[in-house]
Short mmCIF file of C-alpha atoms and ligand atoms in Angstrom, two decimals:
data_model
loop_
_atom_site.label_atom_id
_atom_site.label_comp_id
_atom_site.label_asym_id
_atom_site.label_seq_id
_atom_site.Cartn_x
_atom_site.Cartn_y
_atom_site.Cartn_z
CA MET A 1 16.28 -18.60 16.94
CA LYS A 2 14.17 -16.40 19.27
CA LYS A 3 10.76 -15.37 17.97
CA VAL A 4 10.32 -11.68 17.12
CA LYS A 5 7.85 -10.12 19.59
CA VAL A 6 5.58 -7.61 17.90
CA GLY A 7 3.13 -4.99 19.15
CA ILE A 8 0.50 -3.84 16.68
CA ALA A 9 -0.96 -0.33 16.56
CA GLY A 10 -4.32 -0.06 14.79
CA LEU A 11 -6.81 -2.91 14.57
CA GLY A 12 -9.14 -1.56 11.91
CA ARG A 13 -9.82 -3.00 8.46
CA LEU A 14 -6.20 -3.82 7.70
CA GLY A 15 -4.83 -3.99 11.24
CA LYS A 16 -6.96 -7.07 11.97
CA LEU A 17 -5.56 -8.79 8.88
CA HIS A 18 -1.92 -8.09 9.82
CA ALA A 19 -2.62 -9.01 13.45
CA GLY A 20 -4.11 -12.36 12.39
CA ASN A 21 -1.03 -13.10 10.29
CA LEU A 22 1.34 -12.21 13.12
CA ALA A 23 -0.63 -14.14 15.73
CA PHE A 24 -1.35 -17.31 13.78
CA HIS A 25 0.53 -17.63 10.49
CA ILE A 26 4.13 -16.50 10.94
CA ALA A 27 6.09 -19.12 12.86
CA ASN A 28 8.98 -16.87 13.91
CA ALA A 29 6.75 -14.01 15.12
CA GLU A 30 4.73 -13.59 18.28
CA LEU A 31 2.02 -10.94 18.67
CA THR A 32 2.47 -9.88 22.30
CA ALA A 33 0.83 -6.43 22.50
CA ALA A 34 -1.83 -4.35 20.78
CA CYS A 35 -2.82 -0.69 20.77
CA SER A 36 -5.97 0.98 19.52
CA ILE A 37 -7.97 4.05 20.46
CA MET A 38 -11.12 1.95 20.12
CA PRO A 39 -12.01 -0.18 23.16
CA ALA A 40 -13.94 -2.68 21.00
CA GLU A 41 -10.78 -3.41 19.04
CA LEU A 42 -8.86 -4.12 22.23
CA GLU A 43 -11.57 -6.58 23.21
CA TYR A 44 -11.07 -8.15 19.78
CA ALA A 45 -7.33 -8.43 20.53
CA LYS A 46 -8.04 -10.22 23.80
CA ASN A 47 -10.81 -12.48 22.60
CA GLU A 48 -9.82 -13.30 19.03
CA LEU A 49 -6.04 -12.94 19.09
CA GLY A 50 -5.28 -13.97 22.66
CA VAL A 51 -3.33 -10.73 23.24
CA THR A 52 -3.88 -9.55 26.81
CA ASP A 53 -1.25 -6.79 26.93
CA VAL A 54 -3.31 -3.98 25.38
CA TYR A 55 -2.98 -0.19 25.31
CA THR A 56 -4.95 2.86 24.25
CA ASP A 57 -1.77 4.95 24.07
CA PHE A 58 0.99 4.19 21.56
CA ASP A 59 3.82 5.70 23.65
CA GLU A 60 2.73 3.67 26.64
CA MET A 61 2.91 0.49 24.57
CA LEU A 62 6.44 1.44 23.49
CA ALA A 63 7.47 2.08 27.09
CA LYS A 64 5.88 -0.91 28.78
CA ALA A 65 5.28 -3.77 26.36
CA ASP A 66 7.72 -6.66 25.93
CA ILE A 67 8.25 -6.14 22.17
CA ASP A 68 11.12 -6.09 19.64
CA ALA A 69 9.08 -4.53 16.84
CA VAL A 70 5.90 -2.63 16.07
CA ALA A 71 3.47 -2.90 13.17
CA ILE A 72 1.89 0.51 12.53
CA VAL A 73 -1.52 0.17 10.88
CA THR A 74 -3.08 3.36 12.17
CA THR A 75 -4.67 6.27 10.33
CA SER A 76 -2.21 7.60 7.70
CA GLY A 77 -1.65 10.97 9.42
CA MET A 78 -0.26 9.18 12.51
CA HIS A 79 2.36 7.08 10.71
CA CYS A 80 5.44 9.33 10.70
CA ALA A 81 5.23 10.44 14.34
CA GLN A 82 4.72 6.83 15.43
CA ILE A 83 7.62 5.63 13.23
CA ALA A 84 9.96 8.13 14.89
CA ALA A 85 8.74 7.32 18.41
CA ALA A 86 9.09 3.56 17.84
CA LEU A 87 12.58 3.75 16.32
CA ASP A 88 13.73 6.10 19.08
CA ALA A 89 12.43 3.54 21.58
CA GLY A 90 14.66 0.90 19.93
CA LYS A 91 11.91 -1.02 18.10
CA HIS A 92 12.04 -2.32 14.53
CA VAL A 93 9.18 -0.87 12.49
CA PHE A 94 6.72 -2.17 9.93
CA CYS A 95 4.48 0.67 8.70
CA GLU A 96 1.54 0.63 6.35
CA LYS A 97 1.56 2.90 3.32
CA PRO A 98 1.40 5.84 2.78
CA LEU A 99 4.54 6.86 4.63
CA GLY A 100 3.01 10.23 5.50
CA VAL A 101 0.38 12.70 4.41
CA ASP A 102 2.77 15.55 3.67
CA LEU A 103 6.38 15.98 2.67
CA GLU A 104 7.51 17.48 5.96
CA GLN A 105 6.26 14.38 7.85
CA CYS A 106 8.04 12.09 5.38
CA ARG A 107 11.33 13.95 5.90
CA GLN A 108 10.93 13.52 9.68
CA ALA A 109 10.46 9.78 9.15
CA GLU A 110 13.58 9.70 6.94
CA LYS A 111 15.61 11.37 9.71
CA ALA A 112 14.32 8.88 12.29
CA VAL A 113 15.33 5.95 10.05
CA GLU A 114 18.75 7.54 9.48
CA ARG A 115 19.21 7.92 13.27
CA HIS A 116 18.76 4.16 13.68
CA PRO A 117 20.72 2.20 11.08
CA GLU A 118 20.73 -0.73 13.52
CA LEU A 119 16.94 -1.16 13.20
CA ALA A 120 14.80 -2.46 10.33
CA PHE A 121 12.25 -0.13 8.77
CA PHE A 122 9.74 -1.72 6.41
CA LEU A 123 7.09 0.11 4.36
CA GLY A 124 4.03 -1.89 3.33
CA PHE A 125 4.05 -1.75 -0.46
CA MET A 126 2.65 -5.27 -0.43
CA ARG A 127 1.97 -5.57 -4.16
CA ARG A 128 5.71 -6.15 -4.60
CA PHE A 129 5.21 -9.37 -2.56
CA ASP A 130 2.23 -10.66 -4.53
CA PRO A 131 3.47 -13.83 -6.28
CA SER A 132 2.41 -12.59 -9.76
CA TYR A 133 4.07 -9.18 -9.36
CA ALA A 134 7.20 -10.77 -7.87
CA TYR A 135 7.29 -13.22 -10.82
CA ALA A 136 6.88 -10.37 -13.30
CA MET A 137 9.82 -8.57 -11.68
CA GLU A 138 11.94 -11.75 -11.99
CA LYS A 139 11.14 -11.77 -15.73
CA VAL A 140 12.09 -8.11 -16.04
CA LYS A 141 15.39 -8.74 -14.24
CA ALA A 142 16.05 -11.76 -16.49
CA GLY A 143 15.67 -9.47 -19.51
CA VAL A 144 12.67 -11.36 -20.93
CA ILE A 145 10.95 -8.16 -22.16
CA GLY A 146 14.13 -6.21 -22.87
CA LYS A 147 14.22 -2.68 -21.52
CA PRO A 148 10.90 -1.74 -19.84
CA TYR A 149 9.85 1.66 -21.18
CA MET A 150 6.17 1.92 -20.31
CA VAL A 151 4.05 0.89 -17.31
CA LYS A 152 0.26 1.04 -17.37
CA ALA A 153 -1.13 0.52 -13.87
CA THR A 154 -4.83 0.26 -13.10
CA GLY A 155 -6.47 0.16 -9.68
CA ILE A 156 -10.25 0.33 -9.52
CA ASP A 157 -12.27 -0.36 -6.40
CA PRO A 158 -15.50 -2.33 -6.63
CA GLU A 159 -18.63 -0.26 -7.12
CA ALA A 160 -20.18 -2.36 -4.35
CA LEU A 161 -18.06 -0.28 -1.91
CA VAL A 162 -18.68 3.12 -3.52
CA GLN A 163 -20.83 4.52 -0.68
CA GLY A 164 -17.87 4.17 1.69
CA ALA A 165 -15.64 5.99 -0.82
CA ILE A 166 -18.23 8.79 -1.13
CA ARG A 167 -18.34 9.24 2.66
CA PHE A 168 -14.53 9.27 2.85
CA ALA A 169 -14.05 11.56 -0.21
CA PRO A 170 -14.10 14.97 1.56
CA THR A 171 -11.16 13.95 3.81
CA SER A 172 -9.33 11.55 1.49
CA GLY A 173 -6.94 14.10 -0.03
CA GLY A 174 -8.32 13.32 -3.49
CA ILE A 175 -8.35 10.23 -5.66
CA PHE A 176 -4.63 10.24 -6.51
CA ILE A 177 -3.43 10.48 -2.91
CA ASP A 178 -6.11 8.11 -1.71
CA MET A 179 -5.77 5.45 -4.39
CA ALA A 180 -2.78 5.80 -6.72
CA ILE A 181 0.11 5.30 -4.31
CA HIS A 182 0.45 1.54 -4.99
CA ASP A 183 0.29 2.09 -8.76
CA ILE A 184 2.90 4.85 -8.50
CA ASP A 185 5.14 2.51 -6.52
CA LEU A 186 4.75 -0.22 -9.16
CA MET A 187 5.55 2.25 -11.95
CA ARG A 188 8.77 3.33 -10.17
CA TRP A 189 9.66 -0.30 -9.37
CA PHE A 190 9.27 -1.65 -12.89
CA LEU A 191 10.75 1.35 -14.71
CA GLY A 192 13.61 1.69 -12.23
CA GLU A 193 13.36 5.47 -12.36
CA ASP A 194 11.23 8.36 -11.17
CA PRO A 195 8.97 10.51 -13.32
CA VAL A 196 9.95 14.15 -13.85
CA GLU A 197 6.70 15.35 -15.41
CA VAL A 198 3.00 14.61 -14.87
CA TYR A 199 -0.33 15.42 -16.48
CA ALA A 200 -3.57 14.30 -14.83
CA ALA A 201 -7.31 14.44 -15.38
CA GLY A 202 -10.46 13.10 -13.78
CA ALA A 203 -14.01 12.21 -14.73
CA THR A 204 -17.32 11.60 -12.97
CA PHE A 205 -20.31 10.17 -14.81
CA LYS A 206 -22.08 8.09 -12.21
CA HIS A 207 -21.72 9.50 -8.69
CA PRO A 208 -21.90 13.32 -8.64
CA GLU A 209 -21.20 13.25 -4.89
CA PHE A 210 -17.49 12.99 -5.76
CA LYS A 211 -17.71 16.35 -7.57
CA ASP A 212 -19.32 17.86 -4.44
CA ALA A 213 -16.19 16.80 -2.57
CA ASN A 214 -14.00 18.50 -5.21
CA ASP A 215 -12.92 15.04 -6.40
CA ASP A 216 -13.70 12.56 -9.18
CA GLU A 217 -14.71 8.92 -9.39
CA THR A 218 -12.05 8.19 -12.02
CA GLY A 219 -8.55 9.61 -12.30
CA VAL A 220 -5.85 9.16 -14.93
CA ALA A 221 -2.29 10.39 -14.87
CA MET A 222 0.49 10.26 -17.43
CA TYR A 223 4.11 10.46 -16.36
CA LYS A 224 7.34 11.03 -18.23
CA CYS A 225 10.79 10.06 -16.95
CA ALA A 226 14.11 11.69 -17.86
CA SER A 227 15.02 8.69 -20.08
CA GLY A 228 11.76 9.10 -22.02
CA ALA A 229 10.07 6.13 -20.28
CA ILE A 230 6.34 6.60 -19.73
CA GLY A 231 3.90 5.74 -16.97
CA PHE A 232 0.11 5.66 -17.14
CA VAL A 233 -1.96 5.29 -13.98
CA HIS A 234 -5.72 4.77 -13.99
CA VAL A 235 -7.55 4.73 -10.67
CA GLY A 236 -11.26 4.55 -10.01
CA ARG A 237 -14.05 3.56 -7.66
CA THR A 238 -16.72 2.09 -9.88
CA ALA A 239 -15.65 -1.32 -11.22
CA PRO A 240 -18.96 -3.17 -11.55
CA HIS A 241 -17.31 -6.61 -11.70
CA GLY A 242 -15.14 -6.49 -8.54
CA TYR A 243 -11.72 -5.20 -7.53
CA HIS A 244 -9.72 -4.55 -10.66
CA VAL A 245 -5.97 -4.25 -10.23
CA GLU A 246 -4.09 -4.79 -13.46
CA THR A 247 -0.60 -3.80 -14.55
CA GLU A 248 1.08 -3.92 -17.93
CA VAL A 249 4.83 -3.54 -18.36
CA VAL A 250 5.93 -2.89 -21.92
CA GLY A 251 9.54 -3.46 -22.94
CA THR A 252 11.61 -3.33 -26.09
CA GLU A 253 11.32 -7.13 -26.53
CA GLY A 254 7.92 -7.97 -25.04
CA THR A 255 5.09 -7.16 -22.66
CA LEU A 256 4.03 -8.52 -19.27
CA ARG A 257 0.42 -8.26 -18.13
CA ILE A 258 -0.38 -8.97 -14.51
CA SER A 259 -3.96 -9.89 -13.76
CA PRO A 260 -5.71 -8.57 -16.91
CA VAL A 261 -8.80 -10.41 -15.60
CA PRO A 262 -9.05 -10.06 -11.80
CA GLU A 263 -9.95 -13.73 -11.38
CA LYS A 264 -11.20 -14.98 -8.04
CA ASN A 265 -9.79 -18.45 -8.70
CA LEU A 266 -9.47 -21.04 -11.49
CA CYS A 267 -13.15 -22.07 -11.40
CA VAL A 268 -15.34 -21.32 -14.43
CA ILE A 269 -19.11 -21.43 -13.85
CA TYR A 270 -21.07 -22.61 -16.91
CA ASP A 271 -24.72 -21.67 -16.46
CA LYS A 272 -27.51 -19.58 -18.02
CA ASN A 273 -25.18 -16.55 -17.94
CA GLY A 274 -22.59 -18.30 -20.11
CA ALA A 275 -19.08 -19.27 -19.02
CA VAL A 276 -18.48 -17.06 -16.00
CA LYS A 277 -15.21 -16.37 -14.20
CA GLU A 278 -15.92 -14.58 -10.92
CA CYS A 279 -13.70 -11.67 -9.87
CA VAL A 280 -12.03 -10.81 -6.57
CA SER A 281 -14.16 -8.68 -4.27
CA GLY A 282 -11.58 -6.38 -2.69
CA PHE A 283 -8.01 -5.86 -1.55
CA PRO A 284 -8.08 -8.25 1.43
CA GLU A 285 -9.00 -11.12 -0.90
CA ARG A 286 -6.79 -10.15 -3.86
CA PHE A 287 -3.67 -9.49 -1.83
CA ALA A 288 -4.10 -11.94 1.08
CA GLU A 289 -0.91 -13.78 0.16
CA ALA A 290 1.01 -10.53 -0.42
CA TYR A 291 0.12 -9.21 3.07
CA LEU A 292 1.36 -12.46 4.60
CA LYS A 293 4.56 -12.55 2.54
CA GLU A 294 5.49 -8.93 3.25
CA MET A 295 5.07 -9.46 7.01
CA GLU A 296 7.12 -12.68 6.84
CA GLU A 297 9.85 -10.72 5.05
CA PHE A 298 9.76 -8.00 7.73
CA ILE A 299 10.13 -10.58 10.51
CA ASN A 300 12.94 -12.33 8.60
CA CYS A 301 14.72 -8.99 8.11
CA VAL A 302 14.55 -8.36 11.87
CA GLN A 303 15.83 -11.85 12.73
CA GLU A 304 18.61 -11.85 10.14
CA GLY A 305 19.65 -8.21 10.56
CA ARG A 306 18.84 -7.51 6.90
CA LYS A 307 17.59 -4.22 5.43
CA PRO A 308 14.21 -4.39 3.68
CA GLU A 309 14.21 -3.70 -0.07
CA VAL A 310 11.60 -0.92 0.09
CA THR A 311 13.13 2.09 1.82
CA VAL A 312 11.78 5.12 3.62
CA TYR A 313 12.91 7.14 0.57
CA ASP A 314 10.58 5.06 -1.63
CA GLY A 315 7.80 6.16 0.71
CA THR A 316 8.71 9.82 0.36
CA LYS A 317 9.06 9.62 -3.43
CA SER A 318 5.69 7.94 -3.97
CA THR A 319 4.04 10.51 -1.68
CA GLN A 320 5.71 13.38 -3.58
CA ILE A 321 4.57 11.94 -6.91
CA ALA A 322 0.99 11.51 -5.64
CA PHE A 323 0.95 15.15 -4.47
CA ALA A 324 2.40 16.40 -7.77
CA THR A 325 -0.27 14.38 -9.58
CA THR A 326 -3.03 16.01 -7.51
CA GLU A 327 -1.58 19.45 -8.25
CA ALA A 328 -1.44 18.73 -12.00
CA TYR A 329 -5.04 17.44 -11.86
CA ARG A 330 -6.26 20.57 -10.03
CA GLU A 331 -4.36 22.95 -12.33
CA GLY A 332 -5.30 21.06 -15.49
CA LYS A 333 -1.84 21.30 -17.03
CA PRO A 334 1.43 19.31 -17.16
CA LEU A 335 3.77 19.94 -14.23
CA LYS A 336 7.43 19.23 -13.56
CA ILE A 337 8.03 17.05 -10.50
CA GLU A 338 10.79 18.43 -8.26
CA TYR A 339 12.42 16.10 -5.71
N1 LIG B 1 -1.63 -1.73 1.83
C1 LIG B 1 -2.91 -1.62 1.54
O1 LIG B 1 -3.38 -2.14 0.54
C2 LIG B 1 -3.82 -0.87 2.46
C3 LIG B 1 -5.19 -1.13 2.45
C4 LIG B 1 -6.00 -0.46 3.37
C5 LIG B 1 -5.46 0.45 4.26
N2 LIG B 1 -4.12 0.70 4.22
C6 LIG B 1 -3.53 1.67 5.16
O2 LIG B 1 -3.58 1.12 6.48
C7 LIG B 1 -3.83 2.14 7.43
C8 LIG B 1 -5.08 1.76 8.24
O3 LIG B 1 -6.16 1.67 7.35
P1 LIG B 1 -7.54 0.97 7.77
O4 LIG B 1 -8.34 0.89 6.55
O5 LIG B 1 -7.25 -0.26 8.56
O6 LIG B 1 -8.13 2.11 8.74
P2 LIG B 1 -9.21 1.97 9.89
O7 LIG B 1 -9.79 3.32 10.04
O8 LIG B 1 -10.09 0.80 9.68
O9 LIG B 1 -8.31 1.66 11.19
C9 LIG B 1 -7.47 2.63 11.78
C10 LIG B 1 -7.01 2.09 13.11
O10 LIG B 1 -6.08 3.02 13.68
C11 LIG B 1 -6.35 3.12 15.07
N3 LIG B 1 -5.77 4.38 15.54
C12 LIG B 1 -5.99 5.64 15.09
N4 LIG B 1 -5.23 6.50 15.78
C13 LIG B 1 -4.51 5.78 16.67
C14 LIG B 1 -3.55 6.09 17.65
N5 LIG B 1 -3.17 7.34 17.89
N6 LIG B 1 -3.00 5.07 18.37
C15 LIG B 1 -3.37 3.79 18.17
N7 LIG B 1 -4.29 3.43 17.25
C16 LIG B 1 -4.85 4.42 16.52
C17 LIG B 1 -7.85 3.03 15.18
O11 LIG B 1 -8.22 2.65 16.47
C18 LIG B 1 -8.12 1.92 14.16
O12 LIG B 1 -7.89 0.68 14.79
C19 LIG B 1 -3.98 3.44 6.64
O13 LIG B 1 -2.78 4.13 6.68
C20 LIG B 1 -4.28 2.98 5.22
O14 LIG B 1 -3.80 3.87 4.23
C21 LIG B 1 -3.30 0.06 3.35
#
């Protein structure tokens, strides 16, 4: 079968990772073009990825490059416009989360996807492709824990990276929009329904700079669904031990816990500090396999004419929930979530 030719837009922190997977690790994909507004990143594409067909303008890449699909890994505010332009140009689309930065943009992306049922649209909620999360979902589907009625999802960035988070805080949209979107997606995925009510709060005890940016270093949100099922999301930026992503799914017959200790690997170091298990340092390390698997699935969907499991509507819903959470946090009271 013919390889899927892909053009990537955005070669920043995550773009480089996706580009490396497409160029070197996915047998039925070929990275043939790259686009970035940063000249140094285009040099990277040429020198490190062997991609010579490079662009500083996204629309020009769509018009001129020999590509079947695009991977959009640009700044979040660009996603929806680029999704629509790429689909209208007849390209299959992989797009990083979040779908958009406001509801209006998300609706535009929905319309573009609806205009092109012949094309694949894939949204990068990669945690669903992490082997442990995928395994947990298999157990849920097999009925091992009965009916799931509560999800507790935690996502805390390593304190080692806190200065970057402080610099980004004034433009991040707040901790729930910036950080909670993956946890919200997991809650919806495991519960199989959307929350209709949210209460949220935040706290800052270590880095007052977050308060200066009208934000907090820790955020918690509690959600209630129409069935009575409950979600609890805890996000933060000050995990001293590493990158802590943990999820608990509680059902009528049992509980699943995914990554209660964010272990780096199976090695235990016995030394003067005791028996030490090191932790993962950040998202590229923790979810390396998930990023590869999600991109493989995208390419397979394109080749086989299949529709990806995560839809554009999942993107809109998670964005809506993150915004409602921010509103509840700012108002300091429970809010109904309207869809
Ligand atoms: N799934 C995850 O776990 C995860 C993790 C990190 C980032 N992300 C998402 O990935 C996206 C990129 O994040 P990042 O951390 O790599 O950001 P980054 O700032 O490091 O990179 C952004 C890239 O976008 C490019 N860009 C901006 N505007 C452009 C345009 N008009 N045309 C072409 N290129 C353009 C820049 O040149 C740069 O290469 C964001 O939407 C972010 O939310 C997802």
